[in-house]
């Protein structure tokens, strides 16, 4: 691909930015009473209102031109057709195959992946049925009551987020636990709550080499064997999810108890694969399939719709408008639902691990910004914490406000208050408050003019702050599937335009390598050597603090 900077649309967008940057959305709404209707899109159970963005028809037309010139339509086809678009790992990128509900063949290296996808899905379904129905018994013939997923990153965040989001659909007997941190306290806290006779451990790791996961898994296994005594009991309480059969066998889990997936499923795109086993155990096969159906619906929309009416493409392009032109370095995910509180963390990994890159596909340094910093919190809590900066701070920080139209609880009055707040925030971000409005308000309160003039600058909101409103008809498995697929494809489109590989993650390797060396030095297995003076001092400090003979462990 040509450099992004050399694309005609990129340059035209700069000119357009200079010409429109001081336009206020208030004016745009005033000029066009149809704005909301036109900047509005519905796909399945998801509605996107993107009217409160600093865009005009011309902005959108130029952004669409950018997507075309950057090859987005071709790239979408390449992904769906199993081409090896993850070039640094020579892999296809086929999370869409995992939810390919039409079963149309998808080939990788000349082989249709669908039979394998369906086989594993069926095995997961059978296993989930046995555990949920109580047929699957532990080593003392008791039913499973607790499931502990041990995994990290993509092998943790997706299942954790979905199980939390869809709690009302969860099996009443099953308590789900997620352990990712290697600090020991997270695993200990969980082990204190569960009983070995009724607990199923899922060791989830794509590579089955991840230090944190394997350490936690070994400790869980030791804890289990202290109670069970019998090595044969492990088979009833430990299953693995991985692409690495050999490492699973070496660890001591019978490959018959392993649910496989494939190298063309990226960790952060894996909740649709066997990594989603906790989701299926908790929600049941039917609901898991519904989640796949919802994702498939979004996939079909993404694949078939023209760019102008394509929800992931629109979100991606509007994001690019702020990141690359307005210089907005961060993006907020604000779900207005307590059960969605894990969503910002999930999208953070999805986006930042995918697009936090600094070289193009050809390995040349990029000359433009790539992924923004993604952060967030439940919107209602954010309102009483960091929203102040969004309203009156000096940064422009686009925000996705996510809410459900239908109530989640029967508690009277709650949902109305929630939704009133979502809509009010979006309106306030957009319109702000002019000095005259602030003045009029203060006058009505009976203040004298000196007090009023002193307060007006503080009570003024510039407004013109962008937001997307994403409404789900209802928070259910289908719509959650669509929502996550929406963000996955948005990430992919942005990566395509930036000409980077959204599917590798070499940046996490250096820290891992150094940690291995330092671990040997902390334990005294090797001498401390070849570090900068700060790192060396820290290692020596630790060695002395944990030394039997203080002062002699240098
Ligand atoms: O270190 C980053 C990472 O490789 C993520 O990409 C991945 O989701 C996570 O670690 C866990 O990896 P695995 O599933 O192989 O244990």
Coordinates of C-alpha atoms and ligand atoms in Angstrom, one line a residue:
X1 CA 0.0 0.0 0.0
X2 CA 1.0 3.6 -0.6
X3 CA 2.0 5.5 2.5
X4 CA -1.1 6.8 4.2
X5 CA 0.2 10.4 3.9
X6 CA 0.4 10.0 0.1
X7 CA -3.3 9.1 -0.3
X8 CA -5.3 11.9 -1.9
X9 CA -8.0 11.5 0.7
X10 CA -5.6 11.9 3.6
X11 CA -4.5 15.2 2.3
X12 CA -8.0 16.3 1.5
X13 CA -9.1 15.4 5.0
X14 CA -6.4 17.7 6.4
X15 CA -7.7 20.6 4.3
X16 CA -11.2 19.7 5.4
X17 CA -10.1 19.6 9.0
X18 CA -8.7 23.1 8.8
X19 CA -11.9 24.4 7.3
X20 CA -14.3 22.7 9.7
X21 CA -12.4 22.4 13.0
X22 CA -14.2 25.4 14.6
X23 CA -17.7 24.3 13.6
X24 CA -19.9 23.6 16.6
X25 CA -22.2 20.6 16.7
X26 CA -24.9 22.9 18.1
X27 CA -24.9 24.7 14.8
X28 CA -24.8 21.5 12.8
X29 CA -27.9 20.2 14.6
X30 CA -29.7 23.6 14.1
X31 CA -28.9 23.6 10.4
X32 CA -30.1 20.1 9.8
X33 CA -33.2 18.9 11.7
X34 CA -32.7 15.4 10.1
X35 CA -29.2 15.0 11.4
X36 CA -30.0 12.4 14.1
X37 CA -32.1 10.4 11.6
X38 CA -29.3 10.5 9.0
X39 CA -26.4 9.7 11.4
X40 CA -28.1 6.7 12.8
X41 CA -27.8 3.0 12.1
X42 CA -29.4 -0.2 13.3
X43 CA -28.0 -3.7 13.0
X44 CA -29.8 -6.5 14.7
X45 CA -30.3 -5.5 18.3
X46 CA -27.7 -2.7 18.2
X47 CA -28.4 0.9 17.4
X48 CA -25.7 3.4 16.8
X49 CA -26.4 7.2 17.1
X50 CA -23.3 8.9 15.7
X51 CA -24.9 12.3 15.2
X52 CA -23.0 13.9 18.1
X53 CA -19.7 13.8 16.4
X54 CA -17.8 16.7 14.8
X55 CA -18.6 15.5 11.3
X56 CA -20.5 16.7 8.3
X57 CA -21.5 14.9 5.1
X58 CA -18.3 15.9 3.6
X59 CA -16.2 14.6 6.5
X60 CA -18.0 11.2 6.1
X61 CA -17.5 11.2 2.3
X62 CA -13.8 11.9 2.7
X63 CA -13.4 9.3 5.4
X64 CA -15.1 6.8 3.1
X65 CA -12.7 7.7 0.4
X66 CA -9.9 7.1 2.8
X67 CA -11.2 3.6 3.6
X68 CA -11.4 2.8 -0.1
X69 CA -8.0 4.2 -0.9
X70 CA -6.5 2.3 2.0
X71 CA -8.0 -1.0 0.7
X72 CA -10.5 -1.7 3.5
X73 CA -13.0 -3.6 1.2
X74 CA -10.3 -5.8 -0.2
X75 CA -8.8 -6.5 3.2
X76 CA -12.2 -7.5 4.6
X77 CA -12.5 -10.1 1.9
X78 CA -9.0 -11.3 2.6
X79 CA -9.8 -11.9 6.2
X80 CA -13.1 -13.7 5.6
X81 CA -11.5 -15.8 2.9
X82 CA -8.7 -17.2 5.2
X83 CA -5.8 -15.4 3.7
X84 CA -2.7 -15.1 5.9
X85 CA -3.1 -11.5 6.8
X86 CA -1.2 -11.9 10.0
X87 CA 2.0 -11.7 8.0
X88 CA 4.6 -11.6 10.9
X89 CA 3.3 -14.9 12.2
X90 CA 2.2 -16.3 8.7
X91 CA -1.3 -17.0 10.0
X92 CA -4.8 -16.5 8.8
X93 CA -7.2 -14.5 11.0
X94 CA -10.4 -16.4 11.3
X95 CA -12.4 -15.6 14.4
X96 CA -15.2 -15.2 11.9
X97 CA -15.0 -18.9 11.1
X98 CA -15.8 -19.7 14.8
X99 CA -19.2 -18.1 14.4
X100 CA -19.8 -18.9 10.7
X101 CA -23.3 -20.1 11.3
X102 CA -24.0 -20.8 7.6
X103 CA -21.2 -23.4 7.6
X104 CA -20.0 -22.2 4.2
X105 CA -16.5 -23.6 3.8
X106 CA -13.5 -21.4 4.7
X107 CA -10.2 -22.7 3.6
X108 CA -6.8 -22.3 5.2
X109 CA -3.9 -23.9 3.2
X110 CA -6.5 -25.6 1.0
X111 CA -8.4 -27.2 4.0
X112 CA -11.9 -26.3 5.1
X113 CA -11.7 -25.3 8.8
X114 CA -15.4 -25.7 9.4
X115 CA -15.5 -29.4 10.2
X116 CA -13.0 -28.8 13.0
X117 CA -14.8 -25.8 14.3
X118 CA -18.1 -27.7 14.5
X119 CA -16.5 -30.8 16.0
X120 CA -15.0 -28.8 18.9
X121 CA -18.2 -26.8 19.3
X122 CA -20.2 -30.1 19.6
X123 CA -17.7 -31.5 22.2
X124 CA -18.0 -28.3 24.2
X125 CA -21.8 -28.6 24.1
X126 CA -21.7 -32.2 25.3
X127 CA -19.3 -31.4 28.1
X128 CA -21.3 -28.4 29.1
X129 CA -24.5 -30.4 29.1
X130 CA -22.9 -33.1 31.4
X131 CA -21.6 -30.5 33.9
X132 CA -24.8 -28.4 33.9
X133 CA -27.1 -31.4 34.2
X134 CA -25.1 -32.9 37.0
X135 CA -24.1 -36.0 35.1
X136 CA -20.4 -35.0 35.3
X137 CA -19.3 -36.0 38.8
X138 CA -16.2 -35.2 40.8
X139 CA -14.0 -37.8 42.3
X140 CA -16.3 -38.3 45.3
X141 CA -19.4 -38.5 43.0
X142 CA -20.6 -35.0 43.7
X143 CA -21.9 -32.5 41.1
X144 CA -19.7 -29.6 40.1
X145 CA -20.7 -26.3 41.8
X146 CA -17.7 -24.1 41.0
X147 CA -15.7 -23.5 37.8
X148 CA -12.3 -21.9 38.1
X149 CA -10.8 -20.5 34.8
X150 CA -7.1 -20.1 35.0
X151 CA -5.8 -18.0 32.1
X152 CA -4.6 -14.5 31.4
X153 CA -5.2 -11.8 28.7
X154 CA -7.3 -13.2 25.9
X155 CA -7.7 -16.4 27.8
X156 CA -9.3 -14.6 30.7
X157 CA -10.9 -11.3 29.7
X158 CA -13.4 -12.5 27.2
X159 CA -15.0 -15.3 29.2
X160 CA -14.8 -13.1 32.4
X161 CA -16.5 -10.2 30.6
X162 CA -19.2 -12.3 29.0
X163 CA -20.0 -14.3 32.1
X164 CA -20.3 -11.1 34.1
X165 CA -22.4 -9.4 31.4
X166 CA -24.8 -12.2 31.1
X167 CA -25.1 -13.2 34.8
X168 CA -28.9 -13.3 34.6
X169 CA -28.6 -16.2 32.1
X170 CA -26.1 -18.1 34.3
X171 CA -26.7 -21.6 35.7
X172 CA -27.9 -21.1 39.3
X173 CA -25.7 -23.9 40.7
X174 CA -22.5 -22.8 39.0
X175 CA -20.2 -20.2 40.6
X176 CA -17.7 -18.9 38.1
X177 CA -14.2 -17.8 39.2
X178 CA -11.4 -16.3 37.1
X179 CA -7.8 -16.4 38.1
X180 CA -5.2 -14.5 36.1
X181 CA -2.8 -12.8 38.4
X182 CA 0.3 -14.7 39.5
X183 CA 0.6 -12.8 42.8
X184 CA -0.8 -15.7 44.7
X185 CA -3.5 -13.8 46.5
X186 CA -6.1 -14.1 43.7
X187 CA -5.7 -17.9 43.5
X188 CA -5.6 -18.2 47.3
X189 CA -8.8 -16.2 47.6
X190 CA -10.6 -18.4 45.1
X191 CA -9.3 -21.7 46.7
X192 CA -10.6 -20.5 50.0
X193 CA -14.1 -20.3 48.5
X194 CA -14.2 -23.6 46.7
X195 CA -14.1 -27.3 47.6
X196 CA -11.9 -29.7 45.7
X197 CA -14.7 -32.3 45.4
X198 CA -17.0 -30.0 43.5
X199 CA -14.6 -27.8 41.6
X200 CA -13.7 -27.9 37.9
X201 CA -10.5 -26.2 36.8
X202 CA -10.2 -25.0 33.2
X203 CA -6.6 -24.2 32.3
X204 CA -6.9 -21.9 29.4
X205 CA -3.8 -20.9 27.4
X206 CA -3.4 -20.7 23.7
X207 CA 0.3 -21.4 23.9
X208 CA 0.3 -23.3 27.1
X209 CA 3.6 -21.6 27.9
X210 CA 2.4 -18.6 29.7
X211 CA 4.3 -18.4 33.0
X212 CA 1.5 -16.9 35.1
X213 CA -1.1 -19.4 33.9
X214 CA 1.1 -22.5 34.3
X215 CA 2.3 -21.4 37.8
X216 CA -1.3 -20.9 38.9
X217 CA -2.4 -24.2 37.3
X218 CA 0.4 -26.1 39.1
X219 CA -0.5 -24.6 42.4
X220 CA -4.2 -25.4 41.9
X221 CA -3.2 -29.0 40.9
X222 CA -1.1 -29.4 44.1
X223 CA -3.9 -28.0 46.2
X224 CA -6.3 -30.4 44.6
X225 CA -4.0 -33.4 45.1
X226 CA -3.5 -32.6 48.7
X227 CA -7.2 -33.3 49.1
X228 CA -7.8 -35.9 46.5
X229 CA -4.6 -38.0 47.0
X230 CA -5.3 -39.9 43.8
X231 CA -3.6 -38.7 40.6
X232 CA -6.5 -40.3 38.6
X233 CA -8.9 -37.9 40.2
X234 CA -7.3 -35.0 38.2
X235 CA -9.1 -36.1 35.1
X236 CA -12.5 -35.3 36.7
X237 CA -11.5 -31.9 37.8
X238 CA -9.0 -30.4 35.3
X239 CA -9.6 -29.7 31.6
X240 CA -7.4 -27.7 29.3
X241 CA -8.1 -25.3 26.4
X242 CA -5.2 -24.8 24.1
X243 CA -3.7 -25.0 20.7
X244 CA -0.7 -26.9 22.1
X245 CA -1.5 -30.5 22.7
X246 CA 2.0 -31.6 23.6
X247 CA 2.4 -28.9 26.3
X248 CA -0.9 -29.9 27.7
X249 CA 0.1 -33.6 27.9
X250 CA 3.5 -32.6 29.4
X251 CA 1.7 -30.6 32.1
X252 CA -0.2 -33.8 33.0
X253 CA -3.6 -33.2 31.6
X254 CA -4.9 -36.0 29.4
X255 CA -5.3 -34.7 25.8
X256 CA -8.8 -36.4 26.0
X257 CA -9.6 -33.6 28.4
X258 CA -8.4 -30.9 26.1
X259 CA -10.5 -28.6 24.0
X260 CA -8.5 -27.4 21.1
X261 CA -8.4 -24.3 19.0
X262 CA -6.1 -23.2 16.2
X263 CA -3.3 -20.8 15.5
X264 CA -5.6 -18.7 13.3
X265 CA -7.6 -17.6 16.4
X266 CA -5.8 -14.7 18.1
X267 CA -5.9 -14.7 21.9
X268 CA -7.9 -11.5 22.2
X269 CA -10.3 -12.7 19.5
X270 CA -10.7 -16.2 21.1
X271 CA -13.9 -16.0 23.3
X272 CA -15.8 -17.7 20.4
X273 CA -13.5 -20.7 20.4
X274 CA -13.0 -23.3 23.2
X275 CA -11.6 -20.4 25.2
X276 CA -15.3 -19.6 25.6
X277 CA -15.9 -22.9 27.5
X278 CA -16.6 -21.1 30.8
X279 CA -19.2 -19.1 29.0
X280 CA -20.8 -22.2 27.6
X281 CA -20.7 -23.9 31.0
X282 CA -22.3 -21.0 32.7
X283 CA -24.9 -19.9 30.0
X284 CA -25.5 -23.3 28.3
X285 CA -25.0 -24.4 24.8
X286 CA -28.1 -22.6 23.4
X287 CA -27.1 -19.2 24.8
X288 CA -23.5 -19.7 23.6
X289 CA -24.8 -20.4 20.1
X290 CA -27.0 -17.3 20.4
X291 CA -23.9 -15.3 21.1
X292 CA -22.3 -16.8 18.0
X293 CA -25.4 -16.0 16.0
X294 CA -25.2 -12.4 17.2
X295 CA -21.6 -12.1 16.2
X296 CA -22.4 -13.8 12.8
X297 CA -25.1 -11.2 12.2
X298 CA -22.5 -8.4 12.7
X299 CA -20.0 -10.3 10.5
X300 CA -22.5 -10.5 7.7
X301 CA -23.4 -6.9 8.0
X302 CA -19.7 -6.0 8.0
X303 CA -18.9 -8.2 5.0
X304 CA -21.9 -7.2 2.9
X305 CA -22.8 -3.6 3.7
X306 CA -21.5 -0.7 1.7
X307 CA -18.9 1.3 3.7
X308 CA -21.4 4.2 4.2
X309 CA -23.8 2.0 6.1
X310 CA -21.4 -0.2 7.8
X311 CA -21.4 0.1 11.5
X312 CA -17.8 -1.1 12.3
X313 CA -16.4 1.0 9.4
X314 CA -18.3 4.1 10.6
X315 CA -17.0 3.7 14.2
X316 CA -13.5 3.1 12.9
X317 CA -13.5 6.1 10.6
X318 CA -15.0 8.5 13.2
X319 CA -12.3 7.2 15.6
X320 CA -9.6 7.9 13.0
X321 CA -11.0 11.4 12.5
X322 CA -10.3 12.2 16.1
X323 CA -7.0 10.3 16.6
X324 CA -5.3 11.4 13.5
X325 CA -6.7 14.9 12.9
X326 CA -7.9 16.2 16.2
X327 CA -4.9 14.5 18.0
X328 CA -7.2 12.8 20.5
X329 CA -4.9 10.3 22.1
X330 CA -7.5 8.4 24.1
X331 CA -10.9 6.9 23.8
X332 CA -13.4 6.0 26.6
X333 CA -15.7 3.0 26.8
X334 CA -18.5 3.9 29.3
X335 CA -21.1 1.2 29.7
X336 CA -24.2 2.2 31.6
X337 CA -24.8 -1.2 33.2
X338 CA -23.1 -2.7 36.2
X339 CA -22.8 -6.1 34.6
X340 CA -20.9 -4.6 31.7
X341 CA -18.2 -3.2 34.0
X342 CA -15.6 -5.6 32.5
X343 CA -16.3 -4.4 29.0
X344 CA -13.8 -1.5 29.0
X345 CA -11.0 -3.8 30.1
X346 CA -11.9 -6.3 27.4
X347 CA -12.0 -3.6 24.7
X348 CA -8.7 -2.2 26.0
X349 CA -6.9 -5.4 25.3
X350 CA -8.7 -5.9 22.0
X351 CA -7.8 -2.5 20.7
X352 CA -4.5 -1.7 22.3
X353 CA -2.9 -5.1 21.8
X354 CA -4.1 -5.2 18.3
X355 CA -3.2 -1.6 17.1
X356 CA -0.6 -0.5 19.6
X357 CA 2.0 -0.7 16.8
X358 CA 4.6 1.6 15.4
X359 CA 5.7 0.0 12.1
X360 CA 3.7 -0.6 8.9
X361 CA 3.2 -4.0 7.4
X362 CA 6.4 -3.4 5.4
X363 CA 8.2 -2.8 8.7
X364 CA 8.6 1.0 8.1
X365 CA 8.0 3.4 11.0
X366 CA 4.5 4.8 10.8
X367 CA 4.2 8.5 10.3
X368 CA 0.9 8.9 12.1
X369 CA -0.7 8.0 15.4
X370 CA -2.1 4.5 15.8
X371 CA -4.2 3.0 18.6
X372 CA -5.5 5.5 21.2
X373 CA -5.3 4.7 24.9
X374 CA -8.6 2.9 25.7
X375 CA -9.9 3.2 29.1
X376 CA -13.3 3.4 30.9
X377 CA -15.6 2.6 33.7
X378 CA -19.3 2.2 34.1
X379 CA -20.7 5.6 32.9
X380 CA -22.7 6.4 36.0
X381 CA -19.6 6.0 38.2
X382 CA -17.5 7.9 35.7
X383 CA -19.9 10.8 35.9
X384 CA -19.0 11.3 39.5
X385 CA -15.3 10.9 38.9
X386 CA -13.5 11.7 35.6
X387 CA -16.3 13.1 33.5
X388 CA -15.4 16.6 34.8
X389 CA -12.3 16.4 32.6
X390 CA -14.4 15.3 29.6
X391 CA -16.7 18.3 30.0
X392 CA -14.3 21.0 30.9
X393 CA -10.7 19.7 30.6
X394 CA -8.3 20.6 27.8
X395 CA -8.4 17.2 26.0
X396 CA -10.8 16.1 23.4
X397 CA -11.7 12.5 24.4
X398 CA -14.3 10.7 22.4
X399 CA -16.5 8.4 24.3
X400 CA -18.7 5.4 23.5
X401 CA -21.8 5.5 25.8
X402 CA -23.3 2.0 25.9
X403 CA -26.7 1.2 27.4
X404 CA -29.6 -1.2 27.2
X405 CA -33.1 0.0 26.2
X406 CA -34.7 -2.7 28.2
X407 CA -34.6 -2.8 31.9
X408 CA -32.3 -5.3 33.6
X409 CA -34.0 -5.4 37.0
X410 CA -37.5 -5.0 38.2
X411 CA -36.5 -2.3 40.8
X412 CA -38.8 0.6 40.0
X413 CA -37.3 3.8 38.8
X414 CA -33.7 2.7 38.4
X415 CA -33.5 2.2 34.7
X416 CA -35.2 5.5 33.9
X417 CA -32.7 7.4 36.0
X418 CA -29.9 5.5 34.3
X419 CA -31.1 6.2 30.8
X420 CA -31.9 9.8 31.6
X421 CA -28.2 10.2 32.6
X422 CA -26.9 8.5 29.4
X423 CA -28.9 10.8 27.2
X424 CA -28.2 13.9 29.3
X425 CA -24.4 13.3 29.2
X426 CA -24.4 12.9 25.4
X427 CA -26.4 16.1 25.1
X428 CA -24.2 18.0 27.5
X429 CA -21.0 16.9 25.8
X430 CA -22.5 18.1 22.5
X431 CA -24.1 21.4 23.4
X432 CA -22.2 22.6 26.5
X433 CA -23.3 25.8 28.1
X434 CA -22.6 29.2 26.6
X435 CA -21.5 32.2 28.8
X436 CA -24.9 33.8 28.2
X437 CA -26.7 30.7 29.3
X438 CA -24.5 30.5 32.4
X439 CA -25.2 34.3 33.1
X440 CA -29.0 33.8 32.7
X441 CA -29.0 30.9 35.1
X442 CA -27.0 32.8 37.7
X443 CA -29.2 35.9 37.3
X444 CA -32.2 33.8 38.0
X445 CA -30.6 32.6 41.2
X446 CA -30.6 36.2 42.3
X447 CA -26.8 36.8 42.3
X448 CA -25.3 40.3 41.9
X449 CA -23.5 41.1 38.7
X450 CA -20.0 41.0 40.1
X451 CA -20.5 37.5 41.5
X452 CA -22.1 36.5 38.2
X453 CA -19.2 37.7 36.1
X454 CA -16.7 36.0 38.4
X455 CA -18.5 32.7 38.1
X456 CA -19.4 32.7 34.4
X457 CA -16.1 31.4 33.1
X458 CA -16.3 28.5 35.5
X459 CA -19.9 27.7 34.7
X460 CA -19.3 27.7 30.9
X461 CA -18.9 24.5 29.0
X462 CA -17.4 24.7 25.5
X463 CA -19.4 21.6 24.4
X464 CA -18.6 20.2 21.0
X465 CA -17.3 17.1 22.7
X466 CA -17.9 13.9 20.7
X467 CA -19.7 10.8 21.7
X468 CA -21.2 7.7 20.1
X469 CA -24.3 6.3 21.7
X470 CA -24.6 2.6 21.3
X471 CA -27.9 1.2 22.4
X472 CA -28.6 -2.5 22.8
X473 CA -32.3 -3.4 22.7
X474 CA -31.6 -5.8 25.5
X475 CA -28.4 -7.2 27.1
X476 CA -28.7 -10.8 26.0
X477 CA -26.3 -13.3 24.5
X478 CA -27.2 -12.4 20.9
X479 CA -26.7 -8.7 21.3
X480 CA -23.5 -9.2 23.3
X481 CA -22.2 -11.3 20.4
X482 CA -23.0 -8.5 18.0
X483 CA -21.5 -5.8 20.2
X484 CA -18.1 -7.6 20.6
X485 CA -17.9 -8.4 16.9
X486 CA -18.6 -4.7 16.2
X487 CA -15.6 -3.7 18.2
X488 CA -13.4 -6.5 16.7
X489 CA -14.2 -5.3 13.2
X490 CA -13.8 -1.6 14.1
X491 CA -10.3 -2.4 15.4
X492 CA -9.5 -4.3 12.2
X493 CA -10.6 -1.5 10.0
X494 CA -8.5 1.1 11.9
X495 CA -5.5 -1.3 11.7
X496 CA -6.0 -1.6 7.9
X497 CA -6.1 2.1 7.4
X498 CA -3.0 2.6 9.5
X499 CA -1.3 -0.2 7.5
X500 CA -0.3 -2.1 10.6
X501 CA -0.7 -5.8 11.6
X502 CA -3.5 -5.9 14.1
X503 CA -3.0 -9.6 14.9
X504 CA 0.5 -10.0 16.3
X505 CA 1.8 -8.7 19.7
X506 CA 5.6 -8.8 19.7
X507 CA 5.6 -5.9 22.1
X508 CA 4.7 -8.1 25.0
X509 CA 7.8 -10.4 24.4
X510 CA 10.7 -8.2 25.7
X511 CA 9.3 -7.9 29.2
X512 CA 8.6 -11.7 29.3
X513 CA 12.2 -12.5 28.2
X514 CA 13.7 -10.1 30.8
X515 CA 11.4 -11.5 33.5
X516 CA 12.8 -15.0 32.9
X517 CA 16.4 -13.8 33.4
X518 CA 15.5 -11.7 36.5
X519 CA 13.6 -14.5 38.1
X520 CA 16.7 -16.7 38.0
X521 CA 18.6 -13.8 39.6
X522 CA 16.0 -13.2 42.3
X523 CA 16.0 -16.8 43.3
X524 CA 19.8 -16.9 43.4
X525 CA 19.9 -19.5 40.7
X526 CA 22.2 -17.2 38.7
X527 CA 24.4 -14.2 39.6
X528 CA 23.0 -10.7 39.0
X529 CA 24.6 -9.4 35.8
X530 CA 24.3 -7.2 32.7
X531 CA 21.5 -4.8 33.8
X532 CA 21.4 -1.1 34.2
X533 CA 22.3 0.2 37.6
X534 CA 18.6 0.7 38.6
X535 CA 17.5 -2.8 37.7
X536 CA 20.5 -4.3 39.4
X537 CA 20.0 -2.3 42.6
X538 CA 16.3 -3.4 42.7
X539 CA 17.3 -7.1 42.3
X540 CA 19.9 -6.8 45.0
X541 CA 17.3 -5.1 47.3
X542 CA 14.9 -7.9 46.8
X543 CA 17.5 -10.6 47.3
X544 CA 18.6 -9.0 50.6
X545 CA 15.0 -8.5 51.8
X546 CA 14.3 -12.1 51.3
X547 CA 17.6 -13.5 52.5
X548 CA 18.1 -15.9 55.4
X549 CA 21.4 -14.3 56.2
X550 CA 20.8 -10.5 55.7
X551 CA 23.5 -8.7 53.9
X552 CA 25.0 -11.9 52.4
X553 CA 22.8 -12.5 49.5
X554 CA 24.3 -9.9 47.1
Ligands
LIG1 O1 1.3 -11.7 26.6 C1 0.2 -11.4 25.8 C2 -0.6 -12.6 25.5 O2 0.2 -13.4 24.6 C3 -1.9 -12.2 24.9 O3 -1.9 -11.9 23.6 C4 -2.7 -13.5 25.2 O4 -4.1 -13.2 25.1 C5 -2.2 -13.8 26.6 O5 -0.8 -13.4 26.6 C6 -2.4 -15.2 27.1 O6 -1.7 -16.1 26.2 P1 -2.0 -17.6 26.3 O7 -3.4 -17.8 26.0 O8 -1.0 -18.2 25.3 O9 -1.6 -18.1 27.7

